[in-house]
PDB file of N, CA and C in Angstrom:
ATOM      1  N   MET A 279      -2.651 -45.992  49.211  1.00 73.00           N
ATOM      2  CA  MET A 279      -1.575 -47.050  49.033  1.00 73.00           C
ATOM      3  C   MET A 279      -0.927 -45.617  49.199  1.00 73.00           C
ATOM      4  N   THR A 280       0.233 -46.268  49.797  1.00 88.00           N
ATOM      5  CA  THR A 280       1.670 -45.491  50.094  1.00 88.00           C
ATOM      6  C   THR A 280       3.059 -45.651  49.397  1.00 88.00           C
ATOM      7  N   GLY A 281       3.635 -44.721  48.992  1.00 88.00           N
ATOM      8  CA  GLY A 281       4.519 -44.724  48.322  1.00 88.00           C
ATOM      9  C   GLY A 281       5.467 -46.035  48.686  1.00 88.00           C
ATOM     10  N   GLU A 282       4.968 -46.294  49.920  1.00 94.00           N
ATOM     11  CA  GLU A 282       6.726 -47.784  50.217  1.00 94.00           C
ATOM     12  C   GLU A 282       5.895 -48.605  49.568  1.00 94.00           C
ATOM     13  N   LEU A 283       4.540 -48.665  49.604  1.00 94.00           N
ATOM     14  CA  LEU A 283       4.225 -50.324  49.029  1.00 94.00           C
ATOM     15  C   LEU A 283       4.216 -50.041  47.609  1.00 94.00           C
ATOM     16  N   VAL A 284       3.781 -48.925  46.722  1.00 95.00           N
ATOM     17  CA  VAL A 284       3.943 -49.378  45.456  1.00 95.00           C
ATOM     18  C   VAL A 284       5.286 -49.080  45.113  1.00 95.00           C
ATOM     19  N   GLU A 285       6.315 -48.641  45.259  1.00 96.00           N
ATOM     20  CA  GLU A 285       7.811 -48.685  45.665  1.00 96.00           C
ATOM     21  C   GLU A 285       8.276 -50.888  45.342  1.00 96.00           C
ATOM     22  N   GLY A 286       7.055 -50.802  46.294  1.00 95.00           N
ATOM     23  CA  GLY A 286       7.936 -52.872  46.953  1.00 95.00           C
ATOM     24  C   GLY A 286       7.255 -53.316  45.744  1.00 95.00           C
ATOM     25  N   ILE A 287       5.630 -53.195  44.776  1.00 96.00           N
ATOM     26  CA  ILE A 287       5.167 -53.025  44.160  1.00 96.00           C
ATOM     27  C   ILE A 287       6.283 -53.387  42.995  1.00 96.00           C
ATOM     28  N   ILE A 288       6.780 -52.154  42.564  1.00 97.00           N
ATOM     29  CA  ILE A 288       7.059 -52.071  41.545  1.00 97.00           C
ATOM     30  C   ILE A 288       8.417 -53.137  41.230  1.00 97.00           C
ATOM     31  N   ILE A 289       9.434 -52.562  42.287  1.00 97.00           N
ATOM     32  CA  ILE A 289      10.323 -54.120  42.632  1.00 97.00           C
ATOM     33  C   ILE A 289      10.274 -55.255  42.679  1.00 97.00           C
ATOM     34  N   MET A 290       9.499 -55.425  43.205  1.00 97.00           N
ATOM     35  CA  MET A 290       8.319 -57.039  42.535  1.00 97.00           C
ATOM     36  C   MET A 290       8.351 -57.216  41.325  1.00 97.00           C
ATOM     37  N   LEU A 291       8.301 -56.213  40.785  1.00 97.00           N
ATOM     38  CA  LEU A 291       7.462 -56.667  39.058  1.00 97.00           C
ATOM     39  C   LEU A 291       8.813 -57.133  38.186  1.00 97.00           C
ATOM     40  N   VAL A 292       9.853 -56.454  38.337  1.00 97.00           N
ATOM     41  CA  VAL A 292      10.463 -56.298  38.229  1.00 97.00           C
ATOM     42  C   VAL A 292      11.403 -57.145  37.787  1.00 97.00           C
ATOM     43  N   ILE A 293      11.797 -57.920  39.501  1.00 97.00           N
ATOM     44  CA  ILE A 293      12.518 -59.136  40.257  1.00 97.00           C
ATOM     45  C   ILE A 293      11.771 -60.149  39.102  1.00 97.00           C
ATOM     46  N   VAL A 294      10.304 -59.995  38.771  1.00 96.00           N
ATOM     47  CA  VAL A 294       9.450 -61.332  38.066  1.00 96.00           C
ATOM     48  C   VAL A 294       9.583 -61.543  36.894  1.00 96.00           C
ATOM     49  N   PHE A 295       9.435 -60.002  35.825  1.00 96.00           N
ATOM     50  CA  PHE A 295      10.090 -60.439  34.621  1.00 96.00           C
ATOM     51  C   PHE A 295      11.344 -60.052  34.453  1.00 96.00           C
ATOM     52  N   ALA A 296      12.382 -59.874  35.392  1.00 95.00           N
ATOM     53  CA  ALA A 296      13.974 -60.278  35.110  1.00 95.00           C
ATOM     54  C   ALA A 296      13.766 -62.113  34.642  1.00 95.00           C
ATOM     55  N   ILE A 297      13.366 -62.437  36.125  1.00 95.00           N
ATOM     56  CA  ILE A 297      13.175 -64.180  36.450  1.00 95.00           C
ATOM     57  C   ILE A 297      12.859 -64.444  34.559  1.00 95.00           C
ATOM     58  N   PHE A 298      11.543 -63.941  34.256  1.00 94.00           N
ATOM     59  CA  PHE A 298      11.193 -64.510  33.334  1.00 94.00           C
ATOM     60  C   PHE A 298      11.719 -64.715  31.906  1.00 94.00           C
ATOM     61  N   TYR A 299      12.465 -63.444  32.232  1.00 92.00           N
ATOM     62  CA  TYR A 299      13.433 -63.210  30.155  1.00 92.00           C
ATOM     63  C   TYR A 299      14.628 -64.227  30.777  1.00 92.00           C
ATOM     64  N   MET A 300      14.865 -64.444  31.846  1.00 92.00           N
ATOM     65  CA  MET A 300      16.453 -65.909  31.822  1.00 92.00           C
ATOM     66  C   MET A 300      15.684 -66.819  31.649  1.00 92.00           C
ATOM     67  N   VAL A 301      14.117 -67.123  32.165  1.00 90.00           N
ATOM     68  CA  VAL A 301      14.189 -68.284  32.222  1.00 90.00           C
ATOM     69  C   VAL A 301      13.727 -68.530  30.442  1.00 90.00           C
ATOM     70  N   LYS A 302      13.094 -67.972  29.853  1.00 88.00           N
ATOM     71  CA  LYS A 302      12.876 -68.022  28.715  1.00 88.00           C
ATOM     72  C   LYS A 302      13.973 -68.307  27.928  1.00 88.00           C
ATOM     73  N   LYS A 303      15.177 -67.412  28.145  1.00 86.00           N
ATOM     74  CA  LYS A 303      16.359 -67.158  27.498  1.00 86.00           C
ATOM     75  C   LYS A 303      17.193 -68.204  27.400  1.00 86.00           C
ATOM     76  N   SER A 304      16.901 -69.089  28.876  1.00 84.00           N
ATOM     77  CA  SER A 304      17.568 -70.563  28.849  1.00 84.00           C
ATOM     78  C   SER A 304      16.802 -71.814  28.000  1.00 84.00           C
ATOM     79  N   SER A 305      16.246 -71.205  28.192  1.00 84.00           N
ATOM     80  CA  SER A 305      14.858 -72.774  27.845  1.00 84.00           C
ATOM     81  C   SER A 305      15.258 -72.791  26.148  1.00 84.00           C
ATOM     82  N   ARG A 306      15.483 -71.143  25.757  1.00 82.00           N
ATOM     83  CA  ARG A 306      16.067 -70.554  23.659  1.00 82.00           C
ATOM     84  C   ARG A 306      16.617 -71.716  23.707  1.00 82.00           C
ATOM     85  N   GLN A 307      17.856 -71.395  24.085  1.00 82.00           N
ATOM     86  CA  GLN A 307      19.230 -71.723  24.109  1.00 82.00           C
ATOM     87  C   GLN A 307      19.327 -73.710  24.314  1.00 82.00           C
ATOM     88  N   ALA A 308      18.669 -73.864  25.312  1.00 80.00           N
ATOM     89  CA  ALA A 308      18.150 -75.065  25.391  1.00 80.00           C
ATOM     90  C   ALA A 308      17.762 -75.978  24.173  1.00 80.00           C
ATOM     91  N   LEU A 309      16.785 -74.919  23.243  1.00 78.00           N
ATOM     92  CA  LEU A 309      16.384 -75.668  22.421  1.00 78.00           C
ATOM     93  C   LEU A 309      17.026 -75.953  21.339  1.00 78.00           C
ATOM     94  N   ASN A 310      17.547 -74.769  20.958  1.00 79.00           N
ATOM     95  CA  ASN A 310      18.933 -74.763  20.088  1.00 79.00           C
ATOM     96  C   ASN A 310      19.556 -75.227  20.225  1.00 79.00           C
ATOM     97  N   ASP A 311      20.171 -75.536  21.655  1.00 79.00           N
ATOM     98  CA  ASP A 311      21.383 -76.628  21.575  1.00 79.00           C
ATOM     99  C   ASP A 311      20.752 -78.737  21.107  1.00 79.00           C
ATOM    100  N   MET A 312      19.174 -78.500  21.465  1.00 78.00           N
ATOM    101  CA  MET A 312      18.771 -80.261  21.083  1.00 78.00           C
ATOM    102  C   MET A 312      18.757 -80.054  19.473  1.00 78.00           C
ATOM    103  N   THR A 313      18.031 -78.963  18.396  1.00 79.00           N
ATOM    104  CA  THR A 313      17.966 -78.802  17.768  1.00 79.00           C
ATOM    105  C   THR A 313      19.323 -78.954  17.109  1.00 79.00           C
ATOM    106  N   SER A 314      20.487 -78.460  17.396  1.00 77.00           N
ATOM    107  CA  SER A 314      21.652 -79.108  16.969  1.00 77.00           C
ATOM    108  C   SER A 314      22.289 -80.122  16.549  1.00 77.00           C
ATOM    109  N   GLN A 315      22.114 -79.930  17.751  1.00 71.00           N
ATOM    110  CA  GLN A 315      22.583 -81.877  18.349  1.00 71.00           C
ATOM    111  C   GLN A 315      21.563 -82.840  17.167  1.00 71.00           C
ATOM    112  N   GLN A 316      20.677 -83.099  17.250  1.00 69.00           N
ATOM    113  CA  GLN A 316      19.377 -83.471  16.351  1.00 69.00           C
ATOM    114  C   GLN A 316      19.800 -83.069  14.537  1.00 69.00           C
ATOM    115  N   ASP A 317      20.202 -82.202  14.849  1.00 66.00           N
ATOM    116  CA  ASP A 317      20.477 -82.141  13.167  1.00 66.00           C
ATOM    117  C   ASP A 317      21.663 -82.399  13.046  1.00 66.00           C
ATOM    118  N   GLU A 318      23.439 -82.753  13.660  1.00 66.00           N
ATOM    119  CA  GLU A 318      23.970 -83.406  13.921  1.00 66.00           C
ATOM    120  C   GLU A 318      24.126 -84.225  13.468  1.00 66.00           C
ATOM    121  N   SER A 319      23.224 -85.143  14.049  1.00 68.00           N
ATOM    122  CA  SER A 319      22.887 -87.019  14.445  1.00 68.00           C
ATOM    123  C   SER A 319      22.277 -87.328  13.424  1.00 68.00           C
ATOM    124  N   ALA A 320      21.847 -86.162  12.318  1.00 65.00           N
ATOM    125  CA  ALA A 320      20.975 -86.537  11.208  1.00 65.00           C
ATOM    126  C   ALA A 320      21.599 -86.403   9.999  1.00 65.00           C
ATOM    127  N   GLU A 321      22.346 -85.766  10.390  1.00 66.00           N
ATOM    128  CA  GLU A 321      23.758 -85.188   8.617  1.00 66.00           C
ATOM    129  C   GLU A 321      24.172 -86.371   8.947  1.00 66.00           C
ATOM    130  N   LYS A 322      24.816 -87.188  10.448  1.00 68.00           N
ATOM    131  CA  LYS A 322      25.730 -88.442  10.400  1.00 68.00           C
ATOM    132  C   LYS A 322      25.454 -89.650   9.972  1.00 68.00           C
ATOM    133  N   ALA A 323      24.021 -89.864   9.882  1.00 66.00           N
ATOM    134  CA  ALA A 323      23.348 -90.610   9.911  1.00 66.00           C
ATOM    135  C   ALA A 323      23.821 -90.583   7.989  1.00 66.00           C
ATOM    136  N   ASP A 324      22.992 -89.733   7.717  1.00 65.00           N
ATOM    137  CA  ASP A 324      23.098 -89.291   6.085  1.00 65.00           C
ATOM    138  C   ASP A 324      24.408 -89.629   5.590  1.00 65.00           C
ATOM    139  N   SER A 325      25.480 -89.115   5.887  1.00 66.00           N
ATOM    140  CA  SER A 325      26.922 -89.352   5.196  1.00 66.00           C
ATOM    141  C   SER A 325      27.273 -90.848   5.606  1.00 66.00           C
ATOM    142  N   THR A 326      26.843 -91.679   6.630  1.00 63.00           N
ATOM    143  CA  THR A 326      27.000 -92.797   6.790  1.00 63.00           C
ATOM    144  C   THR A 326      26.187 -93.908   5.559  1.00 63.00           C
ATOM    145  N   ASP A 327      25.399 -93.107   5.452  1.00 62.00           N
ATOM    146  CA  ASP A 327      23.839 -94.294   4.265  1.00 62.00           C
ATOM    147  C   ASP A 327      24.669 -93.959   3.323  1.00 62.00           C
ATOM    148  N   LYS A 328      25.250 -92.875   2.890  1.00 63.00           N
ATOM    149  CA  LYS A 328      25.714 -92.431   1.606  1.00 63.00           C
ATOM    150  C   LYS A 328      27.035 -93.605   1.560  1.00 63.00           C
ATOM    151  N   GLU A 329      27.384 -93.158   2.649  1.00 63.00           N
ATOM    152  CA  GLU A 329      28.887 -94.766   2.268  1.00 63.00           C
ATOM    153  C   GLU A 329      28.605 -95.971   2.390  1.00 63.00           C
ATOM    154  N   ARG A 330      27.279 -96.194   2.745  1.00 65.00           N
ATOM    155  CA  ARG A 330      27.180 -97.686   2.448  1.00 65.00           C
ATOM    156  C   ARG A 330      26.461 -97.920   1.349  1.00 65.00           C
ATOM    157  N   ASP A 331      26.260 -97.079   0.610  1.00 66.00           N
ATOM    158  CA  ASP A 331      25.408 -96.875  -0.780  1.00 66.00           C
ATOM    159  C   ASP A 331      26.806 -97.488  -1.668  1.00 66.00           C
ATOM    160  N   LYS A 332      27.758 -96.620  -1.877  1.00 64.00           N
ATOM    161  CA  LYS A 332      28.693 -96.163  -2.485  1.00 64.00           C
ATOM    162  C   LYS A 332      29.067 -98.133  -2.879  1.00 64.00           C
ATOM    163  N   ASN A 333      29.504 -98.790  -1.293  1.00 55.00           N
ATOM    164  CA  ASN A 333      29.943-100.186  -1.496  1.00 55.00           C
ATOM    165  C   ASN A 333      29.303-100.944  -1.846  1.00 55.00           C
TER     166      ASN A 333
END
């Protein structure tokens, strides 16, 4: 294998790992956003239930 071929393979691997890292990071952020929205909805529902119980 020539040096150019090895260099090309290394560059391609770096690009693939960078894309994988970005996708993983964005999916984790999206999951955190969804769970925080669910938590807020649950808290809002709980506060509404407590207000109904008081009345």
